[in-house]
Short mmCIF file of C-alpha atoms in Angstrom, two decimals:
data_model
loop_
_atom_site.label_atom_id
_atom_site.label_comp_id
_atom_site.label_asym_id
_atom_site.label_seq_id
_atom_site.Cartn_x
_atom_site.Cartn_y
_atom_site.Cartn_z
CA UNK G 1 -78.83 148.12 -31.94
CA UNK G 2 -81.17 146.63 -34.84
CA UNK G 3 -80.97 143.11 -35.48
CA UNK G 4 -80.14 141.89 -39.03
CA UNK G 5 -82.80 139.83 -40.72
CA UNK G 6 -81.24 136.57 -41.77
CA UNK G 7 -81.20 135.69 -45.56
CA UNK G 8 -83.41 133.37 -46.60
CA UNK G 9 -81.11 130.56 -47.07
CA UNK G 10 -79.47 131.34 -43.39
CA UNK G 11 -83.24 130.84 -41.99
CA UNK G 12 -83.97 127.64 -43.72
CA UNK G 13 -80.29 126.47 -42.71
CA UNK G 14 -81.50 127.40 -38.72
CA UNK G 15 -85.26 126.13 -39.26
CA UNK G 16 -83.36 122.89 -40.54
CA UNK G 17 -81.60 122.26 -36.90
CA UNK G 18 -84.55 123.78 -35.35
CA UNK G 19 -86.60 120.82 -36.74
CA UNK G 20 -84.31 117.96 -36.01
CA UNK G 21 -84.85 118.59 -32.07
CA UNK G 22 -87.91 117.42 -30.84
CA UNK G 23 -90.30 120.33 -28.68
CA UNK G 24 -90.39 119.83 -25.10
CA UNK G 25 -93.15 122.29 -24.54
CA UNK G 26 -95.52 124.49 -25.69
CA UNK G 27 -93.56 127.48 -26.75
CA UNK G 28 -90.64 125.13 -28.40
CA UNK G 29 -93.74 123.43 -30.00
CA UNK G 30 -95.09 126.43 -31.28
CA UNK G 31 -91.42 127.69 -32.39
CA UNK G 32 -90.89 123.76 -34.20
CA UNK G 33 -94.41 124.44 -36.04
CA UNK G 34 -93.34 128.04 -37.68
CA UNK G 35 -89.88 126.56 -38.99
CA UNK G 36 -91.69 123.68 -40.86
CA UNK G 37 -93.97 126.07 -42.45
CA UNK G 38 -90.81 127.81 -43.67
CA UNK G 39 -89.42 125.25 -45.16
CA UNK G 40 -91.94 124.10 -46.52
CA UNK G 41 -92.91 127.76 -48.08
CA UNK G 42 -88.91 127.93 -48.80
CA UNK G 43 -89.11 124.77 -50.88
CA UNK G 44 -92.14 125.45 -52.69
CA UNK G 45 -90.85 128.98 -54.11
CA UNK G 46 -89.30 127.53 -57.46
CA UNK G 47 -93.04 126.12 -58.22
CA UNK G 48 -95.27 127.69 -60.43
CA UNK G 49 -97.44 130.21 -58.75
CA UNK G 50 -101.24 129.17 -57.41
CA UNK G 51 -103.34 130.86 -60.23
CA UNK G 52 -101.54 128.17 -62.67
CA UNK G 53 -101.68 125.48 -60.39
CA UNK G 54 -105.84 126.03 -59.54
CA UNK G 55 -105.96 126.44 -63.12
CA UNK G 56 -104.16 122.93 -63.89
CA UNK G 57 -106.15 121.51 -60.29
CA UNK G 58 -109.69 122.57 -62.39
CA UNK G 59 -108.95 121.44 -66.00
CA UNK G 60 -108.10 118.03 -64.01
CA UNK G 61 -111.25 118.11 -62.05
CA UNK G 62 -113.15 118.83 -65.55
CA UNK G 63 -111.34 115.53 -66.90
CA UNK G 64 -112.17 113.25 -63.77
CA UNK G 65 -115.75 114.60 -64.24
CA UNK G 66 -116.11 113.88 -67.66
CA UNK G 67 -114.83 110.31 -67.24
CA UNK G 68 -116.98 109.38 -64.28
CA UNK G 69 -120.70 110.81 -66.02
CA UNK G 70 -118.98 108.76 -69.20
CA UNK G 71 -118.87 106.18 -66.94
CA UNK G 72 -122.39 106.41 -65.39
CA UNK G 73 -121.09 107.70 -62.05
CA UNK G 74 -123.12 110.77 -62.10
CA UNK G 75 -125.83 111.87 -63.47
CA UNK G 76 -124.48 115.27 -65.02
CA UNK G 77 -121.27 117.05 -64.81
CA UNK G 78 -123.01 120.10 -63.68
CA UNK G 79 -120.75 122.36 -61.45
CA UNK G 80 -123.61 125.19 -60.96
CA UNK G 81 -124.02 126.51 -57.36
CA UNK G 82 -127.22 125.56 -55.50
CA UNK G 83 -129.97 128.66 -55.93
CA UNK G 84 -130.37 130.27 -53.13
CA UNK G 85 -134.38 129.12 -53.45
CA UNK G 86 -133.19 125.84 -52.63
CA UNK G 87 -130.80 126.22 -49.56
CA UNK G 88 -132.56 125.58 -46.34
CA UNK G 89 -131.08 126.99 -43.03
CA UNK G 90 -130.07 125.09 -40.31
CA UNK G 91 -129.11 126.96 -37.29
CA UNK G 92 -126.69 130.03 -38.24
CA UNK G 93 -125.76 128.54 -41.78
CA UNK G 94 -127.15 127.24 -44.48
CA UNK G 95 -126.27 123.91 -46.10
#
């Protein structure tokens, strides 16, 4: 017979108890590990979604930029990526 797949709320209510026991091995470990990822991914459903928040995460960056050159921090606020003229390679990657 199939199993049923557990509602989303009944997981997080098992991940929940899961969690509160500490791992005595590996495998429990492992097993602790993948229920706090859940929750965590459970909790974090009702945020906005991650093209608003790396939107809002660069306009911020842009700000903190601006303030530090205004401040003399740095010498430009220029976010261009290094030419590829300019990389040197070290090993199997370059810098």
């Amino acid at each position: 017979m199939k199993k049923k797949k557990l509602s989303s709320k009944q997981q997080y209510q098992l991940d929940v108890e899961l969690v509160k026991i500490k791992p005595t091995n590996r495998t429990e470990a492992k097993a602790h590990l993948a229920a706090q990822l859940r929750i965590s991914k459970f909790k974090s459903k009702g945020r906005r979604g991650f093209n608003s928040a790396a939107k809002s995460a660069k306009e911020s960056l842009d700000i903190a930029n601006a303030i530090r050159f205004g401040e003399g921090v740095v010498e430009s606020v220029d976010k261009a990526r290094i030419p590829d003229s300019n990389k040197r390679w070290r090993g199997r990657t370059a810098d």
